[in-house]
PDB file of C-alpha atoms and ligand atoms in Angstrom:
ATOM      1  CA  MET A1146       0.182  -0.073   0.014  1.00  0.00           C
ATOM      2  CA  THR A1147       1.461   3.372  -0.904  1.00  0.00           C
ATOM      3  CA  ARG A1148       2.170   6.003   2.165  1.00  0.00           C
ATOM      4  CA  ILE A1149      -0.476   8.178   0.650  1.00  0.00           C
ATOM      5  CA  LEU A1150      -3.220   5.703   0.434  1.00  0.00           C
ATOM      6  CA  ARG A1151      -2.147   4.655   4.066  1.00  0.00           C
ATOM      7  CA  CYS A1152      -2.230   7.572   5.588  1.00  0.00           C
ATOM      8  CA  PHE A1153      -5.697   8.542   3.731  1.00  0.00           C
ATOM      9  CA  LEU A1154      -7.024   5.219   5.372  1.00  0.00           C
ATOM     10  CA  ILE A1155      -6.037   6.020   8.708  1.00  0.00           C
ATOM     11  CA  ALA A1156      -7.448   9.462   8.438  1.00  0.00           C
ATOM     12  CA  SER A1157     -11.035   7.939   7.278  1.00  0.00           C
ATOM     13  CA  ALA A1158     -10.859   5.316   9.920  1.00  0.00           C
ATOM     14  CA  LEU A1159     -10.161   8.389  12.784  1.00  0.00           C
ATOM     15  CA  CYS A1160     -13.154  10.202  11.341  1.00  0.00           C
ATOM     16  CA  LEU A1161     -15.462   6.977  11.956  1.00  0.00           C
ATOM     17  CA  LEU A1162     -14.829   7.000  15.472  1.00  0.00           C
ATOM     18  CA  PRO A1163     -18.134   7.246  17.439  1.00  0.00           C
ATOM     19  CA  VAL A1164     -18.931  10.774  18.520  1.00  0.00           C
ATOM     20  CA  THR A1165     -20.953   9.836  21.661  1.00  0.00           C
ATOM     21  CA  ALA A1166     -20.922  10.524  25.238  1.00  0.00           C
ATOM     22  CA  ALA A1167     -18.152   9.336  27.589  1.00  0.00           C
ATOM     23  CA  TRP A1168     -19.105   6.240  29.700  1.00  0.00           C
ATOM     24  CA  ALA A1169     -17.016   6.865  32.768  1.00  0.00           C
ATOM     25  CA  TRP A1170     -14.420   9.093  34.700  1.00  0.00           C
ATOM     26  CA  GLY A1171     -12.358   9.923  31.750  1.00  0.00           C
ATOM     27  CA  ALA A1172      -8.617   8.516  31.363  1.00  0.00           C
ATOM     28  CA  LEU A1173      -7.603  10.740  33.975  1.00  0.00           C
ATOM     29  CA  GLY A1174      -9.976   9.934  36.751  1.00  0.00           C
ATOM     30  CA  HIS A1175      -9.846   5.971  36.051  1.00  0.00           C
ATOM     31  CA  ALA A1176      -5.956   6.058  35.865  1.00  0.00           C
ATOM     32  CA  LEU A1177      -5.935   8.038  39.044  1.00  0.00           C
ATOM     33  CA  VAL A1178      -8.208   5.324  40.907  1.00  0.00           C
ATOM     34  CA  GLY A1179      -5.512   2.560  39.600  1.00  0.00           C
ATOM     35  CA  GLU A1180      -2.559   4.420  40.507  1.00  0.00           C
ATOM     36  CA  LEU A1181      -3.649   5.217  44.183  1.00  0.00           C
ATOM     37  CA  ALA A1182      -4.791   1.516  44.605  1.00  0.00           C
ATOM     38  CA  GLN A1183      -1.456   0.426  42.920  1.00  0.00           C
ATOM     39  CA  ARG A1184       0.474   2.527  45.986  1.00  0.00           C
ATOM     40  CA  HIS A1185      -1.828   0.807  48.656  1.00  0.00           C
ATOM     41  CA  LEU A1186      -1.550  -3.091  47.255  1.00  0.00           C
ATOM     42  CA  ASN A1187       0.262  -5.418  50.198  1.00  0.00           C
ATOM     43  CA  PRO A1188       3.666  -7.086  48.546  1.00  0.00           C
ATOM     44  CA  LYS A1189       1.340 -10.477  47.872  1.00  0.00           C
ATOM     45  CA  ALA A1190      -1.337  -8.509  46.074  1.00  0.00           C
ATOM     46  CA  ARG A1191       1.124  -6.749  44.011  1.00  0.00           C
ATOM     47  CA  ALA A1192       3.097  -9.645  43.087  1.00  0.00           C
ATOM     48  CA  GLU A1193      -0.124 -11.242  41.745  1.00  0.00           C
ATOM     49  CA  VAL A1194      -1.066  -7.888  39.713  1.00  0.00           C
ATOM     50  CA  ALA A1195       2.328  -7.979  38.136  1.00  0.00           C
ATOM     51  CA  LYS A1196       1.697 -11.590  36.849  1.00  0.00           C
ATOM     52  CA  LEU A1197      -1.770 -11.072  35.767  1.00  0.00           C
ATOM     53  CA  LEU A1198      -0.734  -8.013  33.668  1.00  0.00           C
ATOM     54  CA  ALA A1199       2.626  -9.155  32.480  1.00  0.00           C
ATOM     55  CA  GLY A1200       2.672  -8.645  28.384  1.00  0.00           C
ATOM     56  CA  GLU A1201       0.133  -5.618  28.998  1.00  0.00           C
ATOM     57  CA  PRO A1202       2.063  -2.427  27.399  1.00  0.00           C
ATOM     58  CA  ASN A1203       1.928  -0.610  30.796  1.00  0.00           C
ATOM     59  CA  PRO A1204       1.382  -3.079  33.318  1.00  0.00           C
ATOM     60  CA  THR A1205       0.061  -1.505  35.989  1.00  0.00           C
ATOM     61  CA  LEU A1206      -3.649  -0.748  37.287  1.00  0.00           C
ATOM     62  CA  ALA A1207      -3.441   2.893  35.921  1.00  0.00           C
ATOM     63  CA  GLY A1208      -2.261   1.690  32.739  1.00  0.00           C
ATOM     64  CA  VAL A1209      -5.340  -0.852  32.658  1.00  0.00           C
ATOM     65  CA  ALA A1210      -7.649   1.211  34.343  1.00  0.00           C
ATOM     66  CA  SER A1211      -9.327   2.428  30.937  1.00  0.00           C
ATOM     67  CA  TRP A1212      -9.194  -0.954  29.373  1.00  0.00           C
ATOM     68  CA  ALA A1213     -13.061  -1.457  29.737  1.00  0.00           C
ATOM     69  CA  ASP A1214     -14.210   1.841  28.279  1.00  0.00           C
ATOM     70  CA  ASP A1215     -11.428   1.476  25.115  1.00  0.00           C
ATOM     71  CA  LEU A1216     -13.243  -1.818  24.146  1.00  0.00           C
ATOM     72  CA  ARG A1217     -15.623   0.836  22.623  1.00  0.00           C
ATOM     73  CA  ASN A1218     -13.181   1.074  19.476  1.00  0.00           C
ATOM     74  CA  ASP A1219     -10.987  -2.098  20.113  1.00  0.00           C
ATOM     75  CA  ASP A1220     -13.322  -4.636  20.433  1.00  0.00           C
ATOM     76  CA  PRO A1221     -17.121  -2.949  19.896  1.00  0.00           C
ATOM     77  CA  GLU A1222     -18.690  -6.300  20.085  1.00  0.00           C
ATOM     78  CA  ARG A1223     -17.222  -6.925  23.554  1.00  0.00           C
ATOM     79  CA  PHE A1224     -18.087  -3.444  24.308  1.00  0.00           C
ATOM     80  CA  LYS A1225     -21.851  -3.925  23.496  1.00  0.00           C
ATOM     81  CA  ALA A1226     -22.046  -6.858  25.511  1.00  0.00           C
ATOM     82  CA  THR A1227     -20.622  -5.186  28.540  1.00  0.00           C
ATOM     83  CA  ALA A1228     -21.533  -1.893  28.123  1.00  0.00           C
ATOM     84  CA  ARG A1229     -24.059  -2.166  31.309  1.00  0.00           C
ATOM     85  CA  TRP A1230     -21.775  -3.155  33.379  1.00  0.00           C
ATOM     86  CA  HIS A1231     -20.615   0.633  33.718  1.00  0.00           C
ATOM     87  CA  TYR A1232     -23.374   1.727  35.679  1.00  0.00           C
ATOM     88  CA  ILE A1233     -26.706   1.189  37.385  1.00  0.00           C
ATOM     89  CA  ASN A1234     -29.810   2.798  37.446  1.00  0.00           C
ATOM     90  CA  ALA A1235     -32.398   3.183  40.492  1.00  0.00           C
ATOM     91  CA  LYS A1236     -35.802   2.646  39.067  1.00  0.00           C
ATOM     92  CA  GLY A1237     -38.036   3.585  41.706  1.00  0.00           C
ATOM     93  CA  GLY A1238     -36.937   7.219  41.956  1.00  0.00           C
ATOM     94  CA  GLY A1239     -34.968   7.081  45.276  1.00  0.00           C
ATOM     95  CA  CYS A1240     -31.683   5.444  46.122  1.00  0.00           C
ATOM     96  CA  ASP A1241     -32.289   1.670  47.436  1.00  0.00           C
ATOM     97  CA  PHE A1242     -31.092  -0.222  44.236  1.00  0.00           C
ATOM     98  CA  GLN A1243     -33.003  -3.431  43.984  1.00  0.00           C
ATOM     99  CA  LEU A1244     -30.814  -5.903  41.927  1.00  0.00           C
ATOM    100  CA  GLU A1245     -33.823  -7.723  40.771  1.00  0.00           C
ATOM    101  CA  ARG A1246     -35.302  -4.356  39.314  1.00  0.00           C
ATOM    102  CA  ASP A1247     -32.304  -2.644  38.669  1.00  0.00           C
ATOM    103  CA  CYS A1248     -29.843  -5.075  37.603  1.00  0.00           C
ATOM    104  CA  PRO A1249     -31.648  -7.341  35.179  1.00  0.00           C
ATOM    105  CA  ASP A1250     -29.412 -10.328  34.415  1.00  0.00           C
ATOM    106  CA  GLY A1251     -26.812  -9.164  36.481  1.00  0.00           C
ATOM    107  CA  ASN A1252     -25.985  -6.451  33.892  1.00  0.00           C
ATOM    108  CA  CYS A1253     -25.145  -3.622  36.216  1.00  0.00           C
ATOM    109  CA  VAL A1254     -21.750  -2.229  37.750  1.00  0.00           C
ATOM    110  CA  VAL A1255     -22.889  -3.698  41.450  1.00  0.00           C
ATOM    111  CA  ALA A1256     -23.242  -7.426  40.030  1.00  0.00           C
ATOM    112  CA  ALA A1257     -20.304  -6.591  37.343  1.00  0.00           C
ATOM    113  CA  ILE A1258     -18.023  -5.728  40.168  1.00  0.00           C
ATOM    114  CA  ASN A1259     -19.219  -9.085  42.270  1.00  0.00           C
ATOM    115  CA  THR A1260     -18.642 -11.347  39.173  1.00  0.00           C
ATOM    116  CA  GLN A1261     -15.261 -10.122  38.248  1.00  0.00           C
ATOM    117  CA  LEU A1262     -13.664 -10.345  41.267  1.00  0.00           C
ATOM    118  CA  ALA A1263     -15.010 -13.804  41.802  1.00  0.00           C
ATOM    119  CA  ILE A1264     -13.391 -14.780  38.811  1.00  0.00           C
ATOM    120  CA  LEU A1265     -10.168 -12.673  39.936  1.00  0.00           C
ATOM    121  CA  GLY A1266      -9.967 -14.773  43.177  1.00  0.00           C
ATOM    122  CA  ASP A1267     -10.445 -18.310  41.287  1.00  0.00           C
ATOM    123  CA  PRO A1268      -7.413 -20.037  40.752  1.00  0.00           C
ATOM    124  CA  ASN A1269      -9.194 -22.699  38.283  1.00  0.00           C
ATOM    125  CA  GLN A1270      -9.801 -19.810  35.821  1.00  0.00           C
ATOM    126  CA  SER A1271      -7.616 -19.101  33.057  1.00  0.00           C
ATOM    127  CA  LEU A1272      -4.882 -16.411  33.357  1.00  0.00           C
ATOM    128  CA  GLU A1273      -6.672 -14.480  30.597  1.00  0.00           C
ATOM    129  CA  ALA A1274     -10.093 -14.796  32.000  1.00  0.00           C
ATOM    130  CA  ARG A1275      -8.534 -13.578  35.434  1.00  0.00           C
ATOM    131  CA  ARG A1276      -6.477 -10.975  33.715  1.00  0.00           C
ATOM    132  CA  ASP A1277      -9.549  -9.546  32.082  1.00  0.00           C
ATOM    133  CA  ALA A1278     -11.543  -9.488  35.539  1.00  0.00           C
ATOM    134  CA  LEU A1279      -8.837  -7.515  37.050  1.00  0.00           C
ATOM    135  CA  LYS A1280      -9.237  -4.801  34.442  1.00  0.00           C
ATOM    136  CA  PHE A1281     -12.782  -4.821  34.908  1.00  0.00           C
ATOM    137  CA  VAL A1282     -12.719  -4.455  38.361  1.00  0.00           C
ATOM    138  CA  VAL A1283     -10.267  -1.594  38.224  1.00  0.00           C
ATOM    139  CA  HIS A1284     -12.472   0.300  35.917  1.00  0.00           C
ATOM    140  CA  PHE A1285     -16.001  -0.546  37.359  1.00  0.00           C
ATOM    141  CA  VAL A1286     -14.841   0.507  41.270  1.00  0.00           C
ATOM    142  CA  GLY A1287     -13.849   3.758  39.620  1.00  0.00           C
ATOM    143  CA  ASP A1288     -17.235   4.332  37.465  1.00  0.00           C
ATOM    144  CA  GLU A1289     -19.107   3.043  40.531  1.00  0.00           C
ATOM    145  CA  HIS A1290     -17.704   6.258  42.432  1.00  0.00           C
ATOM    146  CA  GLN A1291     -18.563   8.813  39.755  1.00  0.00           C
ATOM    147  CA  PRO A1292     -21.932   9.873  41.248  1.00  0.00           C
ATOM    148  CA  LEU A1293     -23.730  10.148  38.114  1.00  0.00           C
ATOM    149  CA  HIS A1294     -23.006   6.346  37.363  1.00  0.00           C
ATOM    150  CA  ALA A1295     -25.433   5.165  39.925  1.00  0.00           C
ATOM    151  CA  GLY A1296     -28.224   7.897  39.679  1.00  0.00           C
ATOM    152  CA  ASN A1297     -32.124   7.563  39.594  1.00  0.00           C
ATOM    153  CA  ARG A1298     -33.092  10.028  36.934  1.00  0.00           C
ATOM    154  CA  THR A1299     -34.506   9.107  33.482  1.00  0.00           C
ATOM    155  CA  ASP A1300     -31.642  11.075  31.599  1.00  0.00           C
ATOM    156  CA  SER A1301     -29.181   8.516  31.087  1.00  0.00           C
ATOM    157  CA  GLY A1302     -27.046   9.519  33.982  1.00  0.00           C
ATOM    158  CA  GLY A1303     -26.794  13.217  32.894  1.00  0.00           C
ATOM    159  CA  ASN A1304     -25.780  11.947  29.539  1.00  0.00           C
ATOM    160  CA  ARG A1305     -28.881  13.715  28.309  1.00  0.00           C
ATOM    161  CA  PHE A1306     -28.701  16.902  30.485  1.00  0.00           C
ATOM    162  CA  GLN A1307     -27.084  19.323  28.110  1.00  0.00           C
ATOM    163  CA  ILE A1308     -24.619  21.682  29.162  1.00  0.00           C
ATOM    164  CA  SER A1309     -22.489  24.524  27.492  1.00  0.00           C
ATOM    165  CA  LEU A1310     -19.185  25.470  29.401  1.00  0.00           C
ATOM    166  CA  ARG A1311     -17.260  28.190  28.940  1.00  0.00           C
ATOM    167  CA  THR A1312     -13.937  26.889  29.237  1.00  0.00           C
ATOM    168  CA  PRO A1313     -10.136  26.918  28.015  1.00  0.00           C
ATOM    169  CA  ILE A1314      -9.869  23.246  28.516  1.00  0.00           C
ATOM    170  CA  ALA A1315     -10.017  21.545  25.220  1.00  0.00           C
ATOM    171  CA  PRO A1316     -12.049  18.310  24.852  1.00  0.00           C
ATOM    172  CA  GLU A1317     -11.031  14.922  24.454  1.00  0.00           C
ATOM    173  CA  ALA A1318     -10.419  14.261  20.668  1.00  0.00           C
ATOM    174  CA  TYR A1319     -14.309  12.660  19.858  1.00  0.00           C
ATOM    175  CA  ALA A1320     -15.662  15.490  20.926  1.00  0.00           C
ATOM    176  CA  ARG A1321     -13.448  18.536  19.148  1.00  0.00           C
ATOM    177  CA  LYS A1322     -16.291  19.528  16.869  1.00  0.00           C
ATOM    178  CA  SER A1323     -18.403  20.479  19.757  1.00  0.00           C
ATOM    179  CA  TYR A1324     -15.812  23.267  20.911  1.00  0.00           C
ATOM    180  CA  VAL A1325     -16.670  26.439  19.283  1.00  0.00           C
ATOM    181  CA  ASP A1326     -15.089  29.821  20.305  1.00  0.00           C
ATOM    182  CA  GLY A1327     -14.382  28.830  23.718  1.00  0.00           C
ATOM    183  CA  VAL A1328     -17.572  27.350  24.447  1.00  0.00           C
ATOM    184  CA  MET A1329     -18.109  23.265  24.855  1.00  0.00           C
ATOM    185  CA  GLY A1330     -21.386  22.071  24.104  1.00  0.00           C
ATOM    186  CA  THR A1331     -21.557  18.914  26.250  1.00  0.00           C
ATOM    187  CA  ASN A1332     -23.779  17.336  29.076  1.00  0.00           C
ATOM    188  CA  LEU A1333     -23.682  17.066  32.768  1.00  0.00           C
ATOM    189  CA  HIS A1334     -22.295  13.881  32.619  1.00  0.00           C
ATOM    190  CA  SER A1335     -19.519  14.217  30.880  1.00  0.00           C
ATOM    191  CA  ILE A1336     -18.825  17.376  33.153  1.00  0.00           C
ATOM    192  CA  TRP A1337     -18.207  15.020  35.477  1.00  0.00           C
ATOM    193  CA  ASP A1338     -16.366  12.165  33.618  1.00  0.00           C
ATOM    194  CA  TYR A1339     -13.739  14.714  32.483  1.00  0.00           C
ATOM    195  CA  TYR A1340     -13.950  18.576  32.971  1.00  0.00           C
ATOM    196  CA  ILE A1341     -13.859  18.589  36.898  1.00  0.00           C
ATOM    197  CA  LEU A1342     -10.669  16.796  37.067  1.00  0.00           C
ATOM    198  CA  ALA A1343      -9.438  18.013  34.058  1.00  0.00           C
ATOM    199  CA  SER A1344      -9.754  21.601  35.657  1.00  0.00           C
ATOM    200  CA  GLY A1345      -7.269  20.676  38.436  1.00  0.00           C
ATOM    201  CA  ASN A1346      -4.431  21.177  35.681  1.00  0.00           C
ATOM    202  CA  LEU A1347      -2.348  18.404  37.011  1.00  0.00           C
ATOM    203  CA  LYS A1348      -0.836  15.386  35.257  1.00  0.00           C
ATOM    204  CA  LEU A1349      -1.831  11.780  36.383  1.00  0.00           C
ATOM    205  CA  MET A1350       1.736  11.191  38.668  1.00  0.00           C
ATOM    206  CA  ASP A1351       1.347  14.515  40.364  1.00  0.00           C
ATOM    207  CA  TYR A1352      -2.075  14.614  40.792  1.00  0.00           C
ATOM    208  CA  ALA A1353      -2.000  11.086  42.253  1.00  0.00           C
ATOM    209  CA  LYS A1354       0.553  12.291  44.877  1.00  0.00           C
ATOM    210  CA  ARG A1355      -1.354  15.065  46.014  1.00  0.00           C
ATOM    211  CA  LEU A1356      -4.286  12.984  46.400  1.00  0.00           C
ATOM    212  CA  ASN A1357      -2.270  10.233  48.409  1.00  0.00           C
ATOM    213  CA  ARG A1358      -1.431  12.874  50.834  1.00  0.00           C
ATOM    214  CA  GLN A1359      -4.957  13.183  52.171  1.00  0.00           C
ATOM    215  CA  PRO A1360      -5.503  10.434  54.670  1.00  0.00           C
ATOM    216  CA  TRP A1361      -6.678   7.035  53.981  1.00  0.00           C
ATOM    217  CA  ASN A1362      -9.955   6.428  56.149  1.00  0.00           C
ATOM    218  CA  PRO A1363      -9.845   2.707  56.952  1.00  0.00           C
ATOM    219  CA  ALA A1364     -13.527   3.166  58.826  1.00  0.00           C
ATOM    220  CA  GLN A1365     -15.137   3.989  55.778  1.00  0.00           C
ATOM    221  CA  THR A1366     -13.157   1.849  53.238  1.00  0.00           C
ATOM    222  CA  ALA A1367     -13.724  -1.058  55.430  1.00  0.00           C
ATOM    223  CA  THR A1368     -17.576  -0.926  55.441  1.00  0.00           C
ATOM    224  CA  GLY A1369     -19.937  -1.728  52.796  1.00  0.00           C
ATOM    225  CA  THR A1370     -19.995  -3.671  49.687  1.00  0.00           C
ATOM    226  CA  PRO A1371     -20.439  -2.652  45.840  1.00  0.00           C
ATOM    227  CA  LEU A1372     -24.122  -2.401  46.468  1.00  0.00           C
ATOM    228  CA  ALA A1373     -23.684   0.301  49.420  1.00  0.00           C
ATOM    229  CA  TRP A1374     -21.201   2.069  47.418  1.00  0.00           C
ATOM    230  CA  ALA A1375     -23.728   2.690  44.602  1.00  0.00           C
ATOM    231  CA  GLU A1376     -26.420   4.035  46.979  1.00  0.00           C
ATOM    232  CA  GLU A1377     -23.701   6.269  48.603  1.00  0.00           C
ATOM    233  CA  SER A1378     -23.078   7.625  45.124  1.00  0.00           C
ATOM    234  CA  CYS A1379     -26.826   8.219  44.264  1.00  0.00           C
ATOM    235  CA  LYS A1380     -27.366  10.083  47.646  1.00  0.00           C
ATOM    236  CA  LEU A1381     -24.675  12.562  46.741  1.00  0.00           C
ATOM    237  CA  ILE A1382     -26.577  13.560  43.718  1.00  0.00           C
ATOM    238  CA  ASP A1383     -29.283  15.209  45.678  1.00  0.00           C
ATOM    239  CA  THR A1384     -27.084  16.068  49.013  1.00  0.00           C
ATOM    240  CA  GLN A1385     -24.642  17.986  47.395  1.00  0.00           C
ATOM    241  CA  GLY A1386     -26.818  19.516  44.621  1.00  0.00           C
ATOM    242  CA  ILE A1387     -24.988  18.127  41.681  1.00  0.00           C
ATOM    243  CA  TYR A1388     -27.518  18.981  39.166  1.00  0.00           C
ATOM    244  CA  PRO A1389     -27.332  22.867  38.492  1.00  0.00           C
ATOM    245  CA  ALA A1390     -30.573  24.529  40.166  1.00  0.00           C
ATOM    246  CA  ASP A1391     -32.983  25.817  38.131  1.00  0.00           C
ATOM    247  CA  ASN A1392     -32.006  23.362  35.271  1.00  0.00           C
ATOM    248  CA  GLU A1393     -29.588  25.928  34.059  1.00  0.00           C
ATOM    249  CA  HIS A1394     -27.527  24.470  31.460  1.00  0.00           C
ATOM    250  CA  LYS A1395     -24.809  27.374  30.659  1.00  0.00           C
ATOM    251  CA  MET A1396     -21.842  26.498  32.938  1.00  0.00           C
ATOM    252  CA  ASP A1397     -18.601  28.142  33.775  1.00  0.00           C
ATOM    253  CA  HIS A1398     -15.290  27.050  35.849  1.00  0.00           C
ATOM    254  CA  ALA A1399     -17.087  27.897  39.015  1.00  0.00           C
ATOM    255  CA  TYR A1400     -19.188  24.680  39.014  1.00  0.00           C
ATOM    256  CA  LEU A1401     -16.057  22.877  38.227  1.00  0.00           C
ATOM    257  CA  ASP A1402     -14.005  24.532  40.902  1.00  0.00           C
ATOM    258  CA  LYS A1403     -16.916  23.859  43.343  1.00  0.00           C
ATOM    259  CA  PHE A1404     -17.089  20.095  42.843  1.00  0.00           C
ATOM    260  CA  ARG A1405     -13.441  19.293  42.089  1.00  0.00           C
ATOM    261  CA  PRO A1406     -13.179  18.470  45.896  1.00  0.00           C
ATOM    262  CA  LEU A1407     -16.102  16.082  45.794  1.00  0.00           C
ATOM    263  CA  ALA A1408     -14.896  14.443  42.779  1.00  0.00           C
ATOM    264  CA  GLU A1409     -11.508  13.869  44.062  1.00  0.00           C
ATOM    265  CA  ALA A1410     -12.636  12.763  47.020  1.00  0.00           C
ATOM    266  CA  ARG A1411     -14.593  10.162  45.168  1.00  0.00           C
ATOM    267  CA  VAL A1412     -11.564   9.137  43.049  1.00  0.00           C
ATOM    268  CA  HIS A1413      -9.574   9.022  46.356  1.00  0.00           C
ATOM    269  CA  LEU A1414     -12.182   6.548  48.178  1.00  0.00           C
ATOM    270  CA  ALA A1415     -12.641   4.368  45.058  1.00  0.00           C
ATOM    271  CA  GLY A1416      -8.873   3.963  45.203  1.00  0.00           C
ATOM    272  CA  GLU A1417      -8.867   2.951  48.954  1.00  0.00           C
ATOM    273  CA  ARG A1418     -11.618   0.820  48.278  1.00  0.00           C
ATOM    274  CA  LEU A1419      -9.966  -0.890  44.901  1.00  0.00           C
ATOM    275  CA  ALA A1420      -6.705  -1.587  47.389  1.00  0.00           C
ATOM    276  CA  GLN A1421      -8.820  -3.250  49.667  1.00  0.00           C
ATOM    277  CA  LEU A1422     -10.658  -5.347  47.324  1.00  0.00           C
ATOM    278  CA  LEU A1423      -7.379  -6.435  45.604  1.00  0.00           C
ATOM    279  CA  ASN A1424      -5.608  -7.076  49.132  1.00  0.00           C
ATOM    280  CA  GLN A1425      -8.693  -9.224  50.027  1.00  0.00           C
ATOM    281  CA  THR A1426      -8.855 -11.149  46.427  1.00  0.00           C
ATOM    282  CA  LEU A1427      -5.084 -11.795  45.849  1.00  0.00           C
ATOM    283  CA  GLY A1428      -2.958 -10.609  48.826  1.00  0.00           C
ATOM    284  CA  LYS A1429      -4.223 -13.410  51.151  1.00  0.00           C
TER     285      LYS A1429
HETATM  286 ZN1  LIG B 933     -17.024   2.986  32.475  1.00  0.00          ZN
END
């Protein structure tokens, strides 16, 4: 193939990347959760993680943290089959998730964490299945702590709550055409996935170092299950006023600045809980 033709084909393929809402903390949020957890693995769990991730391009929890989202482009069939594992929605309007109603056939983030943890901890499973299970768990524990991944409204976790954000932050590649004259056409879900943490203006390792200075909270970490964590996320949506007052759809950095401490606290707690799950599952 000539070089020009090859370049043309690559450019065409890039144009075909889906222009859809993000599904989770953006790559930075997920990597932060992974990096924080990595720093708190016990020696046995650390060794197990290294064994499972051997051969990965970046064989760390941070390095594989967005794999489950990357399937969207890398393995669309598998992404489709696992898309509902990234969130849970309480259909009763409150925050009491009922798995029979809200998690049909085990297709929600709560069940996915439990199922993948069981695979991860089962020595009779193949190395490949356990490696993928680890990558899923790292991702989904992060997702579950993004409040809009465990809500009770009918707007797809804020994906259908449109926001125009005045910001100097360049959007992720897939969304660049929605960024005009310093105003980004986006939605509340993406504000939480990406813009709040991006407005911290820190690179991964600097951000992880800073968050890691905050004290770990064994009491909060030790309690609860993935189901309780979903309820905790859900309750934050109303108690913290995550939806803009009066259904205001215009936003500037005041919102990002106001909620950055909460987003960082959620990432921090997700990192703690992930480390604890992995120490329990791989570190004994
Ligand atoms: Zn996700």
